[in-house]
Coordinates of C-alpha atoms in Angstrom, one line a residue:
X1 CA 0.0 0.0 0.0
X2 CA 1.1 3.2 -1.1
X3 CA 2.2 5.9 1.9
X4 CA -0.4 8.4 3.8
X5 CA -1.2 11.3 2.3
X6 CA -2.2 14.3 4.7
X7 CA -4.9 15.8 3.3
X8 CA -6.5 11.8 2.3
X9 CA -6.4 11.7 6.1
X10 CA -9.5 10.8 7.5
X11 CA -9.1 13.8 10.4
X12 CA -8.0 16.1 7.8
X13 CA -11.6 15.3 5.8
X14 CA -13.3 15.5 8.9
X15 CA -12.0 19.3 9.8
X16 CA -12.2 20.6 6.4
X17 CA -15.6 18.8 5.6
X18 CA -16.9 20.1 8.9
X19 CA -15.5 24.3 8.7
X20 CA -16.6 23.7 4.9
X21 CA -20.5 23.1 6.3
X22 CA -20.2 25.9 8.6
X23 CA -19.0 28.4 6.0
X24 CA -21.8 27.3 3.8
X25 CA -24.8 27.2 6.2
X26 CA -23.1 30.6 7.2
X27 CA -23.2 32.2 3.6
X28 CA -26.9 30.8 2.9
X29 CA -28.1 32.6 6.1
X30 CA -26.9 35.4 5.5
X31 CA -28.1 35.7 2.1
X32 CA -31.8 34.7 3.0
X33 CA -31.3 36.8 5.8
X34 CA -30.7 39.7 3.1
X35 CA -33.4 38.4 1.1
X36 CA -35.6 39.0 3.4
X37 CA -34.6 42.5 4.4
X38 CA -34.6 43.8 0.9
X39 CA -38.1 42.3 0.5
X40 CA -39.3 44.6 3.4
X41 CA -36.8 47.4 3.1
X42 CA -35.0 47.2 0.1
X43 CA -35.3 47.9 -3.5
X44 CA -37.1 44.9 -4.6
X45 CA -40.1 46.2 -2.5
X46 CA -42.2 48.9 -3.6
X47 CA -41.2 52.2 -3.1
X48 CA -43.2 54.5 -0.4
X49 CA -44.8 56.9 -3.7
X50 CA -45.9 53.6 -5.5
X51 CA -47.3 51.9 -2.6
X52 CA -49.7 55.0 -1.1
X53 CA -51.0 55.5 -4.9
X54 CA -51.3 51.3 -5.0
X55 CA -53.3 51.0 -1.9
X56 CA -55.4 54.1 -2.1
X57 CA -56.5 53.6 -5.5
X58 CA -57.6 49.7 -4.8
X59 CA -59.4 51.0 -1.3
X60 CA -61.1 53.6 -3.6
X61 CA -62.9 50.5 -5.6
X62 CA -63.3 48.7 -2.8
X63 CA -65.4 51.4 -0.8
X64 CA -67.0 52.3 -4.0
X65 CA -68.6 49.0 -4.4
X66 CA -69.3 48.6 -1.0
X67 CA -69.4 51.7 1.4
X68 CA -70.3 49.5 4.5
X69 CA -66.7 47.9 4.3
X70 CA -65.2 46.7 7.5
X71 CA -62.1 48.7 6.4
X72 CA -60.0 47.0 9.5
X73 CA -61.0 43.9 8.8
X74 CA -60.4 44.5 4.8
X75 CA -56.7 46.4 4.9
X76 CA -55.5 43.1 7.5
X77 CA -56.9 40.6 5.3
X78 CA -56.2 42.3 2.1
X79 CA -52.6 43.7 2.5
X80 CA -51.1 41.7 5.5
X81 CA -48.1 40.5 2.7
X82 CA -47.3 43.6 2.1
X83 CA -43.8 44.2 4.7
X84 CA -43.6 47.8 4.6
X85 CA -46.1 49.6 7.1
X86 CA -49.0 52.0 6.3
X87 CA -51.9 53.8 8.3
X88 CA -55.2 54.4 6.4
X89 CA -57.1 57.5 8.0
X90 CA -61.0 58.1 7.2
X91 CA -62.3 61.6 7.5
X92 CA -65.4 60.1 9.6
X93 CA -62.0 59.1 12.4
X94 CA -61.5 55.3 11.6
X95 CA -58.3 54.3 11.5
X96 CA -56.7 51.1 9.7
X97 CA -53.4 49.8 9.3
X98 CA -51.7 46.4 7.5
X99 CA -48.9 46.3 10.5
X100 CA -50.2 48.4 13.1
X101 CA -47.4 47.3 15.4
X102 CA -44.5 48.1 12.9
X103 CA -45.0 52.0 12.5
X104 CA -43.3 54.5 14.2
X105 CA -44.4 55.0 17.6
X106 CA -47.5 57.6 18.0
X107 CA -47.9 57.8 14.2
X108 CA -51.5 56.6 14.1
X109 CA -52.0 60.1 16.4
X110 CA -49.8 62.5 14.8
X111 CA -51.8 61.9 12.0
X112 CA -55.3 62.4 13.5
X113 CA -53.5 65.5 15.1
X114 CA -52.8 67.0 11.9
X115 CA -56.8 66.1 10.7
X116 CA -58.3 68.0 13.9
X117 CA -55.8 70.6 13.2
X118 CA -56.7 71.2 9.5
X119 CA -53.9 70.7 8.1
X120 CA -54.3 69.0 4.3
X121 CA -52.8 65.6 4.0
X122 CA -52.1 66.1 -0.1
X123 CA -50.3 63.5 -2.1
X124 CA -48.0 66.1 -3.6
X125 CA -47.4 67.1 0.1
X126 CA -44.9 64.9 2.0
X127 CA -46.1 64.5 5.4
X128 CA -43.4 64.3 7.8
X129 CA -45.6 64.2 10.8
X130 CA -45.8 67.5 12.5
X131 CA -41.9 68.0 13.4
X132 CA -42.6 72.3 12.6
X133 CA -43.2 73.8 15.9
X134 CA -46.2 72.6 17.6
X135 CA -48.9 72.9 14.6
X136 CA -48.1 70.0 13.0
X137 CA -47.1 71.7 9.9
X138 CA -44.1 71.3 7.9
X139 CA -40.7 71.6 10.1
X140 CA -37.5 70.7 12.3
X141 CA -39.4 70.4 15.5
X142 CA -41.3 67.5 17.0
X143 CA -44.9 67.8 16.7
X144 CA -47.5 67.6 17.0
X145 CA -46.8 69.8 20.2
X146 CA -45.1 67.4 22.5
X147 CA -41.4 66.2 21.8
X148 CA -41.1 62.7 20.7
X149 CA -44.1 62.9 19.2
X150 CA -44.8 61.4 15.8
X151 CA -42.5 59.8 12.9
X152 CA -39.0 61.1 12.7
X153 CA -39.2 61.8 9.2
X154 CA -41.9 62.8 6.3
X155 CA -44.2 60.5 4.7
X156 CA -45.6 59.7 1.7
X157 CA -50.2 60.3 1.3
X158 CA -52.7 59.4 -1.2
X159 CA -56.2 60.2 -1.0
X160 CA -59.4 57.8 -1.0
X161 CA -61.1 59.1 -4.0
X162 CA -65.2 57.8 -3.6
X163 CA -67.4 59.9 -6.0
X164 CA -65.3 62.5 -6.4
X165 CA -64.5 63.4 -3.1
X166 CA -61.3 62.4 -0.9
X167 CA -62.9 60.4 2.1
X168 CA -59.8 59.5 3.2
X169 CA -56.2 58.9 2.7
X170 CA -53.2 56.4 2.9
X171 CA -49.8 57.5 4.9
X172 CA -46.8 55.6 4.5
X173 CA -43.6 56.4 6.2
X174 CA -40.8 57.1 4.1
X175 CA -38.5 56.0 6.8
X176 CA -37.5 52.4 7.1
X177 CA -38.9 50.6 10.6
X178 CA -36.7 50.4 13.5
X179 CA -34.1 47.6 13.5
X180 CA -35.8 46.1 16.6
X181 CA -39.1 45.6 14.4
X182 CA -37.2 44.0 11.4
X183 CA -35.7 41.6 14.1
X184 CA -39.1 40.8 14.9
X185 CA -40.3 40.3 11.9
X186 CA -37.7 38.5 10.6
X187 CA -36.8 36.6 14.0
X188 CA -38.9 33.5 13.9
X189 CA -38.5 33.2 10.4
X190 CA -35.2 33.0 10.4
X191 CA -34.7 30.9 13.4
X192 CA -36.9 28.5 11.9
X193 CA -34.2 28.7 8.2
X194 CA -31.4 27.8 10.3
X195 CA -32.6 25.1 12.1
X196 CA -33.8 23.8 8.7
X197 CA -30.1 24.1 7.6
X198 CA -28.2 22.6 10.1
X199 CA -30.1 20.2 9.7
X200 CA -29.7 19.4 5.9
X201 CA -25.6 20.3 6.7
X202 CA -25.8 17.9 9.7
X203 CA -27.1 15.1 7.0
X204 CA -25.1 16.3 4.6
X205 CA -21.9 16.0 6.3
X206 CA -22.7 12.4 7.8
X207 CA -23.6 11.1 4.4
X208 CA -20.5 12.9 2.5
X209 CA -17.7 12.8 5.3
X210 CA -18.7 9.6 7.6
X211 CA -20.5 7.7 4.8
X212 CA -17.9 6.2 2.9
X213 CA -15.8 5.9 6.2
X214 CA -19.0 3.9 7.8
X215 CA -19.6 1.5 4.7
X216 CA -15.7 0.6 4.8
X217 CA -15.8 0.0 8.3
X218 CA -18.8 -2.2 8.2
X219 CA -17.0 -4.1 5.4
X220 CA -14.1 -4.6 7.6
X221 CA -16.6 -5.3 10.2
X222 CA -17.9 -8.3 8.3
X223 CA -14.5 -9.4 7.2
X224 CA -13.3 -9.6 10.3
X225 CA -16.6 -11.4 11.9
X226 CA -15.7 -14.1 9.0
X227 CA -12.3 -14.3 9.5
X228 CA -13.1 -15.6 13.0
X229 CA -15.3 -18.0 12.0
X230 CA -12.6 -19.3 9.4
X231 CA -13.7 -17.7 6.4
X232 CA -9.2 -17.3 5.6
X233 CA -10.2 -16.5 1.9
X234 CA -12.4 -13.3 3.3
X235 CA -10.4 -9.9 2.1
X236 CA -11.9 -6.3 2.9
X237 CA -11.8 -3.1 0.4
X238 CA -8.5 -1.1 0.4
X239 CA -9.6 1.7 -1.3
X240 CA -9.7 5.2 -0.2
X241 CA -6.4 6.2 0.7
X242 CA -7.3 7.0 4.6
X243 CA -6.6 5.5 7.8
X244 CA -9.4 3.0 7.3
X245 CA -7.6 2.2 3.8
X246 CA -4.6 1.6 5.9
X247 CA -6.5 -0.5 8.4
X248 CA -8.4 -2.8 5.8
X249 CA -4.3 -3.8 4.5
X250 CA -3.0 -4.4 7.3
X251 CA -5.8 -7.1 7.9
X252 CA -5.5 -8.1 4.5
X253 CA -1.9 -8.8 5.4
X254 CA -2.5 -11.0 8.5
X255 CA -5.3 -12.7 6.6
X256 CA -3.3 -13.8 4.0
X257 CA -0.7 -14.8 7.0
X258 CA -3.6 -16.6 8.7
X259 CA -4.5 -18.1 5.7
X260 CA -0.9 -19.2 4.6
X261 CA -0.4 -20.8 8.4
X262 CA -3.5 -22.3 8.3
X263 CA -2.5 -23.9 4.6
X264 CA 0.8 -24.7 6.1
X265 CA -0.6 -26.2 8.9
X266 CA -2.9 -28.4 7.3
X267 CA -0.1 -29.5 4.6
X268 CA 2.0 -30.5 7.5
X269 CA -0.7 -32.2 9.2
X270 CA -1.4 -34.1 5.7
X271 CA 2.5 -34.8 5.5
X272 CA 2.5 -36.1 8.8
X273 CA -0.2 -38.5 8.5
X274 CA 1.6 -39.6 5.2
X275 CA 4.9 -39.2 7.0
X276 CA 3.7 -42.1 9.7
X277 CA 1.6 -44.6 6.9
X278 CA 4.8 -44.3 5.3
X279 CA 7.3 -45.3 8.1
X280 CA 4.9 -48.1 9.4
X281 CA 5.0 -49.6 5.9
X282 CA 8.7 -49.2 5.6
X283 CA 9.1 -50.7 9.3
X284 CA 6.6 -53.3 8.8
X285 CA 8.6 -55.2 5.7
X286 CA 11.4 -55.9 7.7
X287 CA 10.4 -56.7 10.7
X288 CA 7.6 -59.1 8.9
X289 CA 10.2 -61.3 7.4
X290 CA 12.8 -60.9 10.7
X291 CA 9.6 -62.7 12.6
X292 CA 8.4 -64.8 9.9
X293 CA 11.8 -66.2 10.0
X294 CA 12.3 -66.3 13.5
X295 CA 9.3 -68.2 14.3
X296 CA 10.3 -70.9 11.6
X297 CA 13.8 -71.6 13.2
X298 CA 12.2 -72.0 16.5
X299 CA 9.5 -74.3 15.6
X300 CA 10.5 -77.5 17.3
X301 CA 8.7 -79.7 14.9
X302 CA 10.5 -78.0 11.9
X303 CA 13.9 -79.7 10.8
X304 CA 16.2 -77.6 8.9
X305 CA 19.9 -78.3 7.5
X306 CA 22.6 -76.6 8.5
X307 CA 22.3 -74.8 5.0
X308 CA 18.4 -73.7 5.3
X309 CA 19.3 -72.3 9.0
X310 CA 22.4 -70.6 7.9
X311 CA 20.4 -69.0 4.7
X312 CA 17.6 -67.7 7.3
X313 CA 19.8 -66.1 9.3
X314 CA 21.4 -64.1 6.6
X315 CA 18.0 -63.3 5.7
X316 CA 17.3 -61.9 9.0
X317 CA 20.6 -60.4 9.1
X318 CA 20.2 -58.4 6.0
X319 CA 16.6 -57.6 7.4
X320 CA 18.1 -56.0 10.4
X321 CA 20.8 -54.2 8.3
X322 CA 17.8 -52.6 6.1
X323 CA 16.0 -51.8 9.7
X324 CA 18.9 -50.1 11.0
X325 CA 19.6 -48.2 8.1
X326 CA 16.0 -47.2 7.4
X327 CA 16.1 -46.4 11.8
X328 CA 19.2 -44.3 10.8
X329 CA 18.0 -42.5 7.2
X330 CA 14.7 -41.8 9.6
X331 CA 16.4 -40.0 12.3
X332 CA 19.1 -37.7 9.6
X333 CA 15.8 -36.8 8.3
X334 CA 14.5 -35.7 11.6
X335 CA 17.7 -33.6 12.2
X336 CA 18.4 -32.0 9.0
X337 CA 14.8 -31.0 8.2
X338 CA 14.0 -30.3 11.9
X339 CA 17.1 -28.2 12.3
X340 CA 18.7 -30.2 15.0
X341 CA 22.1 -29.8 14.9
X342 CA 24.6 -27.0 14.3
X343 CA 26.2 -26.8 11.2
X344 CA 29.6 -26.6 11.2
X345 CA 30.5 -24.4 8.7
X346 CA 34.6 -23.9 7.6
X347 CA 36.1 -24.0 3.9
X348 CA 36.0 -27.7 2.8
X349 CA 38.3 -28.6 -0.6
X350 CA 35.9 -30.1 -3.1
X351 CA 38.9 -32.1 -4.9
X352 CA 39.2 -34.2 -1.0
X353 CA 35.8 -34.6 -0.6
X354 CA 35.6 -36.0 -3.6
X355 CA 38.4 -38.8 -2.9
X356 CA 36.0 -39.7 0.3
X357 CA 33.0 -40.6 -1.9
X358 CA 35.7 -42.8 -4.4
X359 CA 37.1 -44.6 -1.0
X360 CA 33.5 -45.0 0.2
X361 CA 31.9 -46.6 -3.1
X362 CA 35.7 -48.2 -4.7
X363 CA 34.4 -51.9 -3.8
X364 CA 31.2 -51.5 -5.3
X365 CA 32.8 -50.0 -8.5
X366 CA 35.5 -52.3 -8.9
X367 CA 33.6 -55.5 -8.2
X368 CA 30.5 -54.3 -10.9
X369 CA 33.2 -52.8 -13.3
X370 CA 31.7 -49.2 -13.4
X371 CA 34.1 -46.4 -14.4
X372 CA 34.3 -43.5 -12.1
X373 CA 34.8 -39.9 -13.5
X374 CA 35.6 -37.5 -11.3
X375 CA 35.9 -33.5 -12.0
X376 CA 37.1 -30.4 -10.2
X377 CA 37.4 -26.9 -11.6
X378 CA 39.1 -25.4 -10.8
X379 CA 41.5 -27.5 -9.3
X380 CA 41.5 -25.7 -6.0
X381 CA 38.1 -25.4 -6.0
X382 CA 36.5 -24.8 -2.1
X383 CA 33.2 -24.0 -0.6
X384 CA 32.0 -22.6 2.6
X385 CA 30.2 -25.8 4.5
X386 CA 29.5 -28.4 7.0
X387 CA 31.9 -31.0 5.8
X388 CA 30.3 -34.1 6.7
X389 CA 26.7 -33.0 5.9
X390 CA 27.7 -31.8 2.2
X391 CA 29.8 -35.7 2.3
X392 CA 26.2 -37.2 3.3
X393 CA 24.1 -35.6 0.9
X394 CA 27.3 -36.3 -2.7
X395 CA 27.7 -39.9 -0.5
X396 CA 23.5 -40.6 -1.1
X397 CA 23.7 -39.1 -4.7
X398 CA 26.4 -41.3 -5.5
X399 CA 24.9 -44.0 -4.0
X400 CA 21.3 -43.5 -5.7
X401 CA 23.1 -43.2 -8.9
X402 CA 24.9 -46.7 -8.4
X403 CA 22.2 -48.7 -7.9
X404 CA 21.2 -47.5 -11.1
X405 CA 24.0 -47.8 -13.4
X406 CA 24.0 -50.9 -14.7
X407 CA 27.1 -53.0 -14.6
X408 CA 30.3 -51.8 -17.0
X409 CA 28.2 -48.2 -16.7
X410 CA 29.8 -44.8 -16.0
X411 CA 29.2 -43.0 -12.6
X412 CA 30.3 -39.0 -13.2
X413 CA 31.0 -37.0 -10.4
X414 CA 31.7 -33.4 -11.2
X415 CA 32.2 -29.6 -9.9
X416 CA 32.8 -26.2 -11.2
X417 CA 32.3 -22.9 -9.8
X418 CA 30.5 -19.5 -10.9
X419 CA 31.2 -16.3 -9.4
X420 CA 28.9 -16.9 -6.2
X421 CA 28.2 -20.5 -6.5
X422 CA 29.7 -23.9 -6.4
X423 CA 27.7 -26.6 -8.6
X424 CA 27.9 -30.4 -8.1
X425 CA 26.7 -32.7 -10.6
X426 CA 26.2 -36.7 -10.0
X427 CA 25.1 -38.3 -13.9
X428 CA 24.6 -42.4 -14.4
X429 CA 24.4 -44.1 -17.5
X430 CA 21.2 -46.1 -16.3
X431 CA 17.5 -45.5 -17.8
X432 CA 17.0 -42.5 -16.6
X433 CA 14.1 -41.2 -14.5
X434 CA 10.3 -41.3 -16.1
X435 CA 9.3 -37.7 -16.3
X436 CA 6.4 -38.4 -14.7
X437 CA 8.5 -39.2 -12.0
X438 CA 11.0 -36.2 -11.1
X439 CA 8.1 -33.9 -9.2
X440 CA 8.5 -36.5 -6.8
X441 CA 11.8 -37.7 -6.6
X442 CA 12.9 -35.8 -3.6
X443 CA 9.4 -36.7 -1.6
X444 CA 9.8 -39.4 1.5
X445 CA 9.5 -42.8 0.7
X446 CA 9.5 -42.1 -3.0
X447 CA 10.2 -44.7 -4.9
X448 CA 10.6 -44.7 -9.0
X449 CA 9.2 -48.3 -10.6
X450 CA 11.7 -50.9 -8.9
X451 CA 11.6 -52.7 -12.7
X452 CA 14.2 -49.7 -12.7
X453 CA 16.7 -51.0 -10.3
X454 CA 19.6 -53.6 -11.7
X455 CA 20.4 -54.4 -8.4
X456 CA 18.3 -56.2 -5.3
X457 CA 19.1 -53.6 -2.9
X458 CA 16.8 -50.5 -3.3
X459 CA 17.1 -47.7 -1.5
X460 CA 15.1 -46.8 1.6
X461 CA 13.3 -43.9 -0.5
X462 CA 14.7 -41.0 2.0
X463 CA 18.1 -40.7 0.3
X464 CA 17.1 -37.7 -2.0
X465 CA 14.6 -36.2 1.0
X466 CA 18.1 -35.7 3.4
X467 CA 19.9 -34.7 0.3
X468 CA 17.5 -31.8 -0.2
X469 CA 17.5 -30.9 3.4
X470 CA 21.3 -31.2 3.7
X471 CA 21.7 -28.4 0.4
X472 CA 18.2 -26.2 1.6
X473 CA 20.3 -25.9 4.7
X474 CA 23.1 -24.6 3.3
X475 CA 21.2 -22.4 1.5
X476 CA 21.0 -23.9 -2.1
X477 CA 18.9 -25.6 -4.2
X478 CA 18.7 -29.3 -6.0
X479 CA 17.7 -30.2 -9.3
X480 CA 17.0 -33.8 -11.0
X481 CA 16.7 -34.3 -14.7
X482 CA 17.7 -36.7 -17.5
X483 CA 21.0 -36.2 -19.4
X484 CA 20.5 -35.8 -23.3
X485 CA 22.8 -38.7 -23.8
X486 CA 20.8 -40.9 -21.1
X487 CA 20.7 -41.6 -17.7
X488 CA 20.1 -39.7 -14.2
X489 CA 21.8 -35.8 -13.4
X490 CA 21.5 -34.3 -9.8
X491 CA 22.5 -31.0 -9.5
X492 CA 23.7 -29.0 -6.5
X493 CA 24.3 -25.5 -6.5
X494 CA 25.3 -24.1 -3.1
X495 CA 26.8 -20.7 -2.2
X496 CA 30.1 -20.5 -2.0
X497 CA 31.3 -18.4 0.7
X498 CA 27.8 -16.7 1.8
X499 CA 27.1 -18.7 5.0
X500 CA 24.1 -19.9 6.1
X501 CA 22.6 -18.2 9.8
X502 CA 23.5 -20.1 12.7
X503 CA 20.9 -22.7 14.3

């Protein structure tokens, strides 16, 4: 998995996603917060001249149609969505108003002041309600008469026009409403907004940041749950790039680790199943025809020559031998592949170990007439080793390779080194290995068709299986194959001075 980046963080995506909300629920308030103020105040409302002559002229039609109007009733019901305030004032004293509780304080009485006072409320007179003195006229002072009094700056009138006469008239303050009425006004409205919007940015934030976060985490959720009930071949998503990215691989990893434990386990349980069918068979030859035997030479009522008794006994004898040495082959095995022992490792001189393997096999090869070709280069040639392991494991080749080399065949024995590695080769001149056969050749108790073997004395089938152990311990590798020309090759190749770790 490729390395962390910061800002795929999962804390980073949190912060940003999170301030980003905030700054966006911010900036919508605000604007529906100037939406709304420029619907009551602004310019996208109706300006003070256009909405005296608006109102006026549709009250005008309504009290000319029906002159027993409830006018209170008519101006709430009628103009209640219109945001900017305005006072309607009949000649006969009613008064009516769309938001009575939104216009300047005394207004409605400045008004009526003006009225009792006879002053004309004209629509090409702006009415600025009474601030001349204390006549209500036009002025700098507060009127009408008593400071305080009135709207703190001039207003705009139309007149109720019913047959020709003005039975009334419509005043509306120039002069925006005080802040405190816009914030009520505009309070609950707006209170109501941003709930509405934190809670859309609350969702919106849970599905966008924690969402994909939540699904991965449920999916390692369930792999984990299956992992525990032995599902090994259960992997979770790595994708994302985040902590829970990082998370999901490292449980990938120890998956696969579980799962290649669990593989290994179970091979070696299979192996040592096979391992102990195996040995039992092996044993169970032997010691067979060591008892068979036995029992005949003690049966009282059985008379044997001197002959018959003396070729039993070399039966059993040879019995025992193959006992022993299968006994012996068993417990190598159990060393070299268990890694029991230390290896002793110093600089051993191919070209001597060599002459040990020619001592060890010269009776064999002189009795069945086998030449012996032996090969070092260069002459000098040395390796980095445990002496008598690497002697074990050319003494077994050699030894497999005899039994197969028919008699006045050719045994080959030779080594040669590359810049890092020493390689042994063992070649017979014998039939050669069936191809279907070298997978297998280095398994326990493997044995290739006996119709192979020239001789009677077959091998114990763990020769190659210590062999293997023996080089795989030293770090190297073995190889079987047929030569072009015929017969058997085993190949070593060892390093030949990088030493293997310590046991």
């Amino acid at each position: 998995m490729s390395e962390l980046v910061w800002y795929k963080s999962l804390y980073w995506r949190i912060g940003f996603g999170f301030i980003a909300t905030l700054a966006v629920l911010l900036i919508v308030q605000v604007l529906i917060f100037f939406w709304f103020t420029d619907r009551i105040v602004g310019s996208s409302s109706r300006t003070p001249e256009q909405l005296v002559v608006s109102v006026a002229s549709e009250l005008s039609d309504a009290l000319s149609s029906n002159p027993n109007l409830t006018l209170d009733s008519y101006v709430r019901d009628r103009f209640s969505h219109i945001y900017r305030p305005f006072l309607v004032v009949m000649r006969d004293g009613r008064t009516a108003s769309n938001r009575p509780n939104r216009l300047p304080p005394n207004y409605s009485r400045a008004v009526q002041g003006r009225l009792r006072r006879g002053i004309p409320l004209r629509d090409a007179e702006p009415f600025d309600g009474g601030r001349r003195g204390g006549d209500g006229g036009p002025g700098p002072g507060p009127g009408p008469g008593r400071p305080g009094e009135g709207p703190s700056r001039g207003s705009e009138v139309a007149a109720i026009v019913v047959a020709g006469s003005e039975i009334g008239w419509v005043v509306v303050p120039i002069a925006p409403p005080p802040e405190f009425v816009a914030i009520r006004e505009l309070g609950p409205t707006l209170t109501w907004v941003g709930l509405a919007l934190l809670a859309v940015g609350a969702a919106s934030a849970a599905l966008l940041i924690f969402g994909p976060a939540h699904r991965r985490l449920r999916t390692l959720e369930q792999a984990a749950r299956a992992l525990g009930h032995g599902q090994t071949d259960v992997r979770a998503a790595e994708g994302g790039g985040d902590e829970v990215s990082s998370l999901a691989h490292t449980f990938n990893r120890m998956a696969d680790d579980l799962s290649a434990r669990a593989a290994a386990l179970s091979a070696s349980d299979r192996a040592r199943r096979q391992l102990l069918a195996d040995v039992s068979h092996e044993l169970m030859t032997p010691l067979a025809a060591i008892r068979g035997y036995t029992e005949t030479l003690s049966m009282p009522e059985v008379t044997l020559d001197n002959d018959t008794q003396q070729r039993y006994l070399g039966i059993i004898g040879d019995e025992t031998m193959k006992l022993e040495a299968l006994i012996g082959d068993l417990l190598d095995l159990a060393r070299v592949e268990g890694g029991g022992g230390t290896l002793t490792i110093e600089e051993v001189p191919v070209r001597e170990l060599f002459g040990r393997i020619a001592d060890r096999h010269g009776p064999t090869i002189r009795d069945r007439r086998i030449a012996l070709e032996l090969d070092v280069r260069p002459p000098d040639l040395t390796v980095d080793g445990d002496a008598q392991k690497l002697e074990q494991a050319l003494q077994n080749l050699a030894a497999n390779a005899l039994r197969h080399t028919p008699e006045g065949g050719r045994l080959s024995i030779a080594a040669q080194a590359t810049a890092d590695e020493a390689i042994f080769t063992v070649r017979d001149t014998g039939s050669g290995i069936p191809p279907e056969h070298l997978p297998h050749v280095f398994e326990r108790f493997y044995k290739v068709d006996p119709s192979r073997t020239t001789t009677s004395h077959a091998g114990s089938g763990l020769g190659l299986s210590i062999v293997r152990a023996i080089v795989e311990r030293h770090g190297g590798r073995v190889t079987a194959s047929n030569a072009p020309d015929g017969g058997a090759m085993f190949e070593i190749r060892i390093p030949r001075s990088n030493r293997p770790p310590s046991d």
